[in-house]
Every structure is written in structure tokens, then in C-alpha cells.
PDB file of C-alpha atoms in Angstrom:
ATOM      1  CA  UNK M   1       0.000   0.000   0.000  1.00  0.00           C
ATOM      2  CA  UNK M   2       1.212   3.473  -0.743  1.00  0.00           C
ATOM      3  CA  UNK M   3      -0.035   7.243   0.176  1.00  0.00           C
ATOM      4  CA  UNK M   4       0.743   9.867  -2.102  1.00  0.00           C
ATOM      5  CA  UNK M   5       0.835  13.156  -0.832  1.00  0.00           C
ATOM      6  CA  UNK M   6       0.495  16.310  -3.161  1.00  0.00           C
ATOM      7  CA  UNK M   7       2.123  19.029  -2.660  1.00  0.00           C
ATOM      8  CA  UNK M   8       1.237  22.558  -3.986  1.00  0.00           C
ATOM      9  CA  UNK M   9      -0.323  26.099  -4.309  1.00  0.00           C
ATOM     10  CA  UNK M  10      -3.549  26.303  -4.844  1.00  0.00           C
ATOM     11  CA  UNK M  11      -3.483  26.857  -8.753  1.00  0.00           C
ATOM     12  CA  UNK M  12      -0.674  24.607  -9.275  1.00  0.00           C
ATOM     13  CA  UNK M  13      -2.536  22.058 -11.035  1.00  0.00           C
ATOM     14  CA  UNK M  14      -2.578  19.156  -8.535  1.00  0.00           C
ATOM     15  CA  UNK M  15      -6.586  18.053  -8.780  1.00  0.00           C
ATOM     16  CA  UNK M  16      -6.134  18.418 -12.608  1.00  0.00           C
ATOM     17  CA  UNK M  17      -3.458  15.870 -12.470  1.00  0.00           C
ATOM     18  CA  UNK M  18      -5.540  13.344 -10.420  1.00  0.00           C
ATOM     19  CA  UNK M  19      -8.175  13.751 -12.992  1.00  0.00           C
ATOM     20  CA  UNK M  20      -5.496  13.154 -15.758  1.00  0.00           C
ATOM     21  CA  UNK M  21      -4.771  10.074 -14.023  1.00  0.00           C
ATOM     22  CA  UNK M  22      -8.244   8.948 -13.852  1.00  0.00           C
ATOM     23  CA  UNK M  23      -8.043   9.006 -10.032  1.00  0.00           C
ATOM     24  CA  UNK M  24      -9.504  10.511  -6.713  1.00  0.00           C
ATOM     25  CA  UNK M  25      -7.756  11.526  -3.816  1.00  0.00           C
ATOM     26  CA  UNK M  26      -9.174  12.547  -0.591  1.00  0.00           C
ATOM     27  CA  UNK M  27      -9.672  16.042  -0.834  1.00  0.00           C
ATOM     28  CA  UNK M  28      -9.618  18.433   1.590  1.00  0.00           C
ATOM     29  CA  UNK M  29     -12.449  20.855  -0.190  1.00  0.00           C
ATOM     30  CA  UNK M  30     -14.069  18.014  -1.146  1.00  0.00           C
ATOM     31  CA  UNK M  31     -14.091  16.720   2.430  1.00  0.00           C
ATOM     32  CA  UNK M  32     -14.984  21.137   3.648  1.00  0.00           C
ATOM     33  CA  UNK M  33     -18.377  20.761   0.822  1.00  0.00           C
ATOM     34  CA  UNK M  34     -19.312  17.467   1.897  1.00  0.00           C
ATOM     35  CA  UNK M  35     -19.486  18.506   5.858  1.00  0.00           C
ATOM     36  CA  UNK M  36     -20.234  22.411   5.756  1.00  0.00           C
ATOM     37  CA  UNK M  37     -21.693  22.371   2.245  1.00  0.00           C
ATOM     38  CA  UNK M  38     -19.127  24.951   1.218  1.00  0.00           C
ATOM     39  CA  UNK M  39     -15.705  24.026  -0.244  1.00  0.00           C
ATOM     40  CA  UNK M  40     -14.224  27.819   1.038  1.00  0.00           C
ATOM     41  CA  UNK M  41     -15.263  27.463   4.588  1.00  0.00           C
ATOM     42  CA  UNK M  42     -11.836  27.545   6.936  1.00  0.00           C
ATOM     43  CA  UNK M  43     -13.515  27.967   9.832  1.00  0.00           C
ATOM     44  CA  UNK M  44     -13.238  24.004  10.039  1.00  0.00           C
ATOM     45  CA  UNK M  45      -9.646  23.161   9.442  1.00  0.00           C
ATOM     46  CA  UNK M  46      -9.036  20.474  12.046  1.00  0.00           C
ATOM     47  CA  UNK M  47     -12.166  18.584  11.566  1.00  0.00           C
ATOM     48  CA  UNK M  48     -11.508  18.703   7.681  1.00  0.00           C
ATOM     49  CA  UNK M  49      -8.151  17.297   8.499  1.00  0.00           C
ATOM     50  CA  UNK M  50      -9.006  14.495  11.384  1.00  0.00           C
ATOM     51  CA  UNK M  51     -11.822  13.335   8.800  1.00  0.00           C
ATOM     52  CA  UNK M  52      -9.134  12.994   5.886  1.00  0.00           C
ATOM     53  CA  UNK M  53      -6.903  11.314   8.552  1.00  0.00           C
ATOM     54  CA  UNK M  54      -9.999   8.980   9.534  1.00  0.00           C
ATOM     55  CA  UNK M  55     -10.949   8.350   5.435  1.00  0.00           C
ATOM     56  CA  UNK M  56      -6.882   7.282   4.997  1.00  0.00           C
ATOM     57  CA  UNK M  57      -7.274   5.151   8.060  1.00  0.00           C
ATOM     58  CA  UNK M  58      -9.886   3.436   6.552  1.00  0.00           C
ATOM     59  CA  UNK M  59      -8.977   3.004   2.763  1.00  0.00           C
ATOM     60  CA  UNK M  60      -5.660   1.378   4.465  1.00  0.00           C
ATOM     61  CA  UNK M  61      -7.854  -0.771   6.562  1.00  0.00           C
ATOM     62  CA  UNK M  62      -9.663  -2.186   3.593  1.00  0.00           C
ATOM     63  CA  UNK M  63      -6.837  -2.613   1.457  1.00  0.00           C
ATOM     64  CA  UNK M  64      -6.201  -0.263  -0.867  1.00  0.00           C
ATOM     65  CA  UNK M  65      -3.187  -0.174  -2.912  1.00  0.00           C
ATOM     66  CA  UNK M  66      -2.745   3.899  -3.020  1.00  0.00           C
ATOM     67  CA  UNK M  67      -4.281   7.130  -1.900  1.00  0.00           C
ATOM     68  CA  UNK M  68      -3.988  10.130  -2.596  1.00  0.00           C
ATOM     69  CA  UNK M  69      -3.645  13.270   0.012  1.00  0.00           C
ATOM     70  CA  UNK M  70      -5.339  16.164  -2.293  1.00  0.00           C
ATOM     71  CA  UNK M  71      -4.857  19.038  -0.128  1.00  0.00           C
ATOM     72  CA  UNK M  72      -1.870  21.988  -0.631  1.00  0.00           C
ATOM     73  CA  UNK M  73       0.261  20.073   2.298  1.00  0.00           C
ATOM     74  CA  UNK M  74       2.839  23.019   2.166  1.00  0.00           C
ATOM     75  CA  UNK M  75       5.214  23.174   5.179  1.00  0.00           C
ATOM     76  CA  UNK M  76       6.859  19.137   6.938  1.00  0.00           C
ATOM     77  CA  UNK M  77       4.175  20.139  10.422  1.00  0.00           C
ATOM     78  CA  UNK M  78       1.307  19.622   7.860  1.00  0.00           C
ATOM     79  CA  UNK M  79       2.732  16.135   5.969  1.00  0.00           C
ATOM     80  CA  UNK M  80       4.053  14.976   9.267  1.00  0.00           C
ATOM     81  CA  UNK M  81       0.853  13.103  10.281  1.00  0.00           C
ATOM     82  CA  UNK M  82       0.638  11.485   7.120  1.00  0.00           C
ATOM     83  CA  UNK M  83       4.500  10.103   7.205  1.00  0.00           C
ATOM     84  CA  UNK M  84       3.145   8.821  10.812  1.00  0.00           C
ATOM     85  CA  UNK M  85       0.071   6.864   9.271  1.00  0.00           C
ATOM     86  CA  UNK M  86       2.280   5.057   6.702  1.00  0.00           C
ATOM     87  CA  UNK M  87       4.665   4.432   9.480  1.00  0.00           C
ATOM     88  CA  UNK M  88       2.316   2.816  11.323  1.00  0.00           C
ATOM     89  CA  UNK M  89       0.850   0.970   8.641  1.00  0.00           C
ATOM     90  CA  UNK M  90       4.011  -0.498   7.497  1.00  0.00           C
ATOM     91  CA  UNK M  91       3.209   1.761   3.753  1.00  0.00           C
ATOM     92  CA  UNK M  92       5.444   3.656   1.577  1.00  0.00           C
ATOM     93  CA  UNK M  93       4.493   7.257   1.582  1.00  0.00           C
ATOM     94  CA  UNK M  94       5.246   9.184  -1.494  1.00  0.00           C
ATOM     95  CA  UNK M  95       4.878  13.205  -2.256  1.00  0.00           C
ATOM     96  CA  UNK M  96       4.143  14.570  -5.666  1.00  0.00           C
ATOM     97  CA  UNK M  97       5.695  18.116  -5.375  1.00  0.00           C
ATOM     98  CA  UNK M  98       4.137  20.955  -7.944  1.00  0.00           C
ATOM     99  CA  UNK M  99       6.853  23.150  -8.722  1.00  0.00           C
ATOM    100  CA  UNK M 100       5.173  26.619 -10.108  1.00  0.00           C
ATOM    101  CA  UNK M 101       5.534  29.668  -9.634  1.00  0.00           C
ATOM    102  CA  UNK M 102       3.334  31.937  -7.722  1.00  0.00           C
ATOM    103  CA  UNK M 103       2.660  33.880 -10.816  1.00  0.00           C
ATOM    104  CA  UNK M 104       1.471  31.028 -12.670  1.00  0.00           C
ATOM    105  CA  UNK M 105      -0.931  29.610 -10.177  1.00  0.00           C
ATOM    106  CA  UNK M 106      -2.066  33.603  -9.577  1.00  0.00           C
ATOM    107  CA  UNK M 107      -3.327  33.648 -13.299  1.00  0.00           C
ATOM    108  CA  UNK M 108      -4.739  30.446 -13.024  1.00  0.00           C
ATOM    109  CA  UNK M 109      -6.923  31.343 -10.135  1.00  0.00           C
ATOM    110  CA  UNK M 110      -8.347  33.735 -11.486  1.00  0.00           C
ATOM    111  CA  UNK M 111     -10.119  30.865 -13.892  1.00  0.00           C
ATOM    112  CA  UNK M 112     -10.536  28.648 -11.463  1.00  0.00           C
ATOM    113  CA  UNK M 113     -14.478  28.385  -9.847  1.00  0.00           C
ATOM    114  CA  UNK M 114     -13.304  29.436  -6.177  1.00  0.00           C
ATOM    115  CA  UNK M 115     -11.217  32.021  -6.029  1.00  0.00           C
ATOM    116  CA  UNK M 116      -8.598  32.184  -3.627  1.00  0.00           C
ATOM    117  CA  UNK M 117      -7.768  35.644  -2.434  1.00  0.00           C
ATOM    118  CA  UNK M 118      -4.175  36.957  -4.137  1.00  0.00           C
ATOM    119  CA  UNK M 119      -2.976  37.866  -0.403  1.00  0.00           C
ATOM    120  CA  UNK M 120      -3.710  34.344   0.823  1.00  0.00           C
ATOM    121  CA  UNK M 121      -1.873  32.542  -1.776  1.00  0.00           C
ATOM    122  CA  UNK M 122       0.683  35.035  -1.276  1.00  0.00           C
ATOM    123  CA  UNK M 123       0.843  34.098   2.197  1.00  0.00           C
ATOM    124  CA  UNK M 124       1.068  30.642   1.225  1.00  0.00           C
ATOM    125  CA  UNK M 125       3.737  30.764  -1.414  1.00  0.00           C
ATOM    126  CA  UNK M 126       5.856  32.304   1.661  1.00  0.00           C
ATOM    127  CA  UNK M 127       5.198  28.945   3.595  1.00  0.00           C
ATOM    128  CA  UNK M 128       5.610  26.982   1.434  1.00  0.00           C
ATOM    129  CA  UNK M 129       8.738  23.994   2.165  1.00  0.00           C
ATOM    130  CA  UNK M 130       9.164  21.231  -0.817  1.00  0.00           C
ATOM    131  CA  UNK M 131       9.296  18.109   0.406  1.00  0.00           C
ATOM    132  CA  UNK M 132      12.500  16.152   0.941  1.00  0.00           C
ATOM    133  CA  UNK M 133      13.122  12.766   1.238  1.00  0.00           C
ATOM    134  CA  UNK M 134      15.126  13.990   4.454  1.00  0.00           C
ATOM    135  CA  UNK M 135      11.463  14.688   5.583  1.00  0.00           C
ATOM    136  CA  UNK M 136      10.743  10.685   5.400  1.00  0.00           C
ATOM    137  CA  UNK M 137       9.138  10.631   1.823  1.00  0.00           C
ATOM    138  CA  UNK M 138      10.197   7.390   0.054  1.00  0.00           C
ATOM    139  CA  UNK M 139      10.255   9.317  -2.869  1.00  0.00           C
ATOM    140  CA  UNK M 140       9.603  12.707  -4.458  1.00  0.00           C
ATOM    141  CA  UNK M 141       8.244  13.738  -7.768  1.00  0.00           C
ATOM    142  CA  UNK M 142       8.602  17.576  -9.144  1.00  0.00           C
ATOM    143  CA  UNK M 143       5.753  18.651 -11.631  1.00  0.00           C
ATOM    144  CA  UNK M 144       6.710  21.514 -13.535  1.00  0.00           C
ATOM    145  CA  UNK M 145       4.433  23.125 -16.218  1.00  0.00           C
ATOM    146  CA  UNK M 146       2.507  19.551 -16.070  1.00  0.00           C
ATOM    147  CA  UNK M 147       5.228  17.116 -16.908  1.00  0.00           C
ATOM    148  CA  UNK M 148       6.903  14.864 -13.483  1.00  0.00           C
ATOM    149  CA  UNK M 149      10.359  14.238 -13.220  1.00  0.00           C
ATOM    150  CA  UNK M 150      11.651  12.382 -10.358  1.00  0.00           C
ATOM    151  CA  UNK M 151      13.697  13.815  -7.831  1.00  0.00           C
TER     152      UNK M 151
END
């Protein structure tokens, strides 16, 4: 069993490349609609996260060969619990690191159906820490402009 964790700005492309794939990851909007009916709503962080934590728990419980973490995972405090679960669960645990720059994913939110304020992702660029395997990752992949290369 593997978890992949992505890694990214919002804008940086990394639920278009799960739908490339042909895949679904647990996703952290996804998880803010389906419990607060709204896909923007912060004021629920930590129960978003514990029920992402929970949904891992039990798509490794049943079995499944790989999940995805679909959430912008930016700085080694947020991944950590995730590096913890695989640990536990004897799994590899992967990140998929989108490499763009803050310009890029700026444009692209502006196209995209929930906006992110420009001062937020700004904040967010300025927190953001690729992931290493120092960090405990068995292995890292960069996407730049849409195309992976290994790292």
C-alpha cells in the first residue's frame, strides 16, 4: 500500500493531475463541501483534516493499494501526520511536489471556480517547504508546467 501526498499552491494544477490520471484523492475541499456544504469554509480546518486522517485510516484498513492526500500540504508540520500513518501501517508514503511559480498559479486562479484571495496565496507561497526525502518521503516527484520528473 502506498499514500501519495500532493504538494502545492492552490493553482498549481494538482486536482487536474488526479483527474489526468483517472483518479480521486481525498480532498480536503471536497471533504470542507461534503461537511459544511461549502468548499471555502476555513472555519473548520481540524475537523476537515481528522476526517481525511480517519478516510486514509480506513482506505488502508480495507486494502487499498494507493491514496492520494489532495490538499496543498505546504510546510513538513502539515505532511508529518501522514508520514506517521504510513509508518504505522508499514506503507510507503510518497509526495508529488508541484513546482510553479506563484505567478502562474495567480493567473490560473483567477479561472478557477473558487477564487482564492491573491494575499492568501501570497501568504502561502511564503510557507511553502518542498518536500524532501530527508522529511521521510520514500520518494519525491517535481511537476513543472505539467510534466513529473523524479527527484
Amino acid at each position: 500500500m502506498r499514500i501519495v501526498v500532493l504538494v502545492g499552491l492552490p493553482g498549481s494544477g494538482k486536482s487536474t493531475y488526479l483527474e489526468q490520471m483517472g483518479v480521486r484523492g481525498l480532498s480536503s475541499d471536497g471533504i470542507r463541501k461534503l461537511l459544511a456544504d461549502d468548499e471555502t469554509d476555513q472555519t473548520i480546518h481540524a475537523r476537515v483534516f481528522e476526517t481525511l486522517r480517519y478516510l486514509l485510516g480506513q482506505r488502508l484498513a480495507i486494502g487499498r493499494p494507493v491514496t492520494y492526500v489532495d490538499a496543498t500540504n505546504l510546510t513538513p508540520e502539515e505532511r508529518r501526520p501522514y508520514l506517521e500513518i504510513g509508518r504505522a501501517w508499514g506503507c510507503d508514503v510518497e509526495a508529488v511536489f508541484f513546482d510553479v511559480p506563484l505567478a502562474i498559479c495567480l493567473g490560473r486562479n483567477t479561472r478557477r471556480q473558487r477564487v482564492v484571495p491573491a494575499e492568501a496565496l501570497a501568504k502561502m507561497a511564503a510557507k511553502l517547504a518542498p518536500p524532501t526525502t530527508e522529511e521521510g518521503f520514500a520518494r519525491v516527484t517535481v511537476v513543472t508546467g505539467g510534466s513529473p520528473a523524479g527527484r
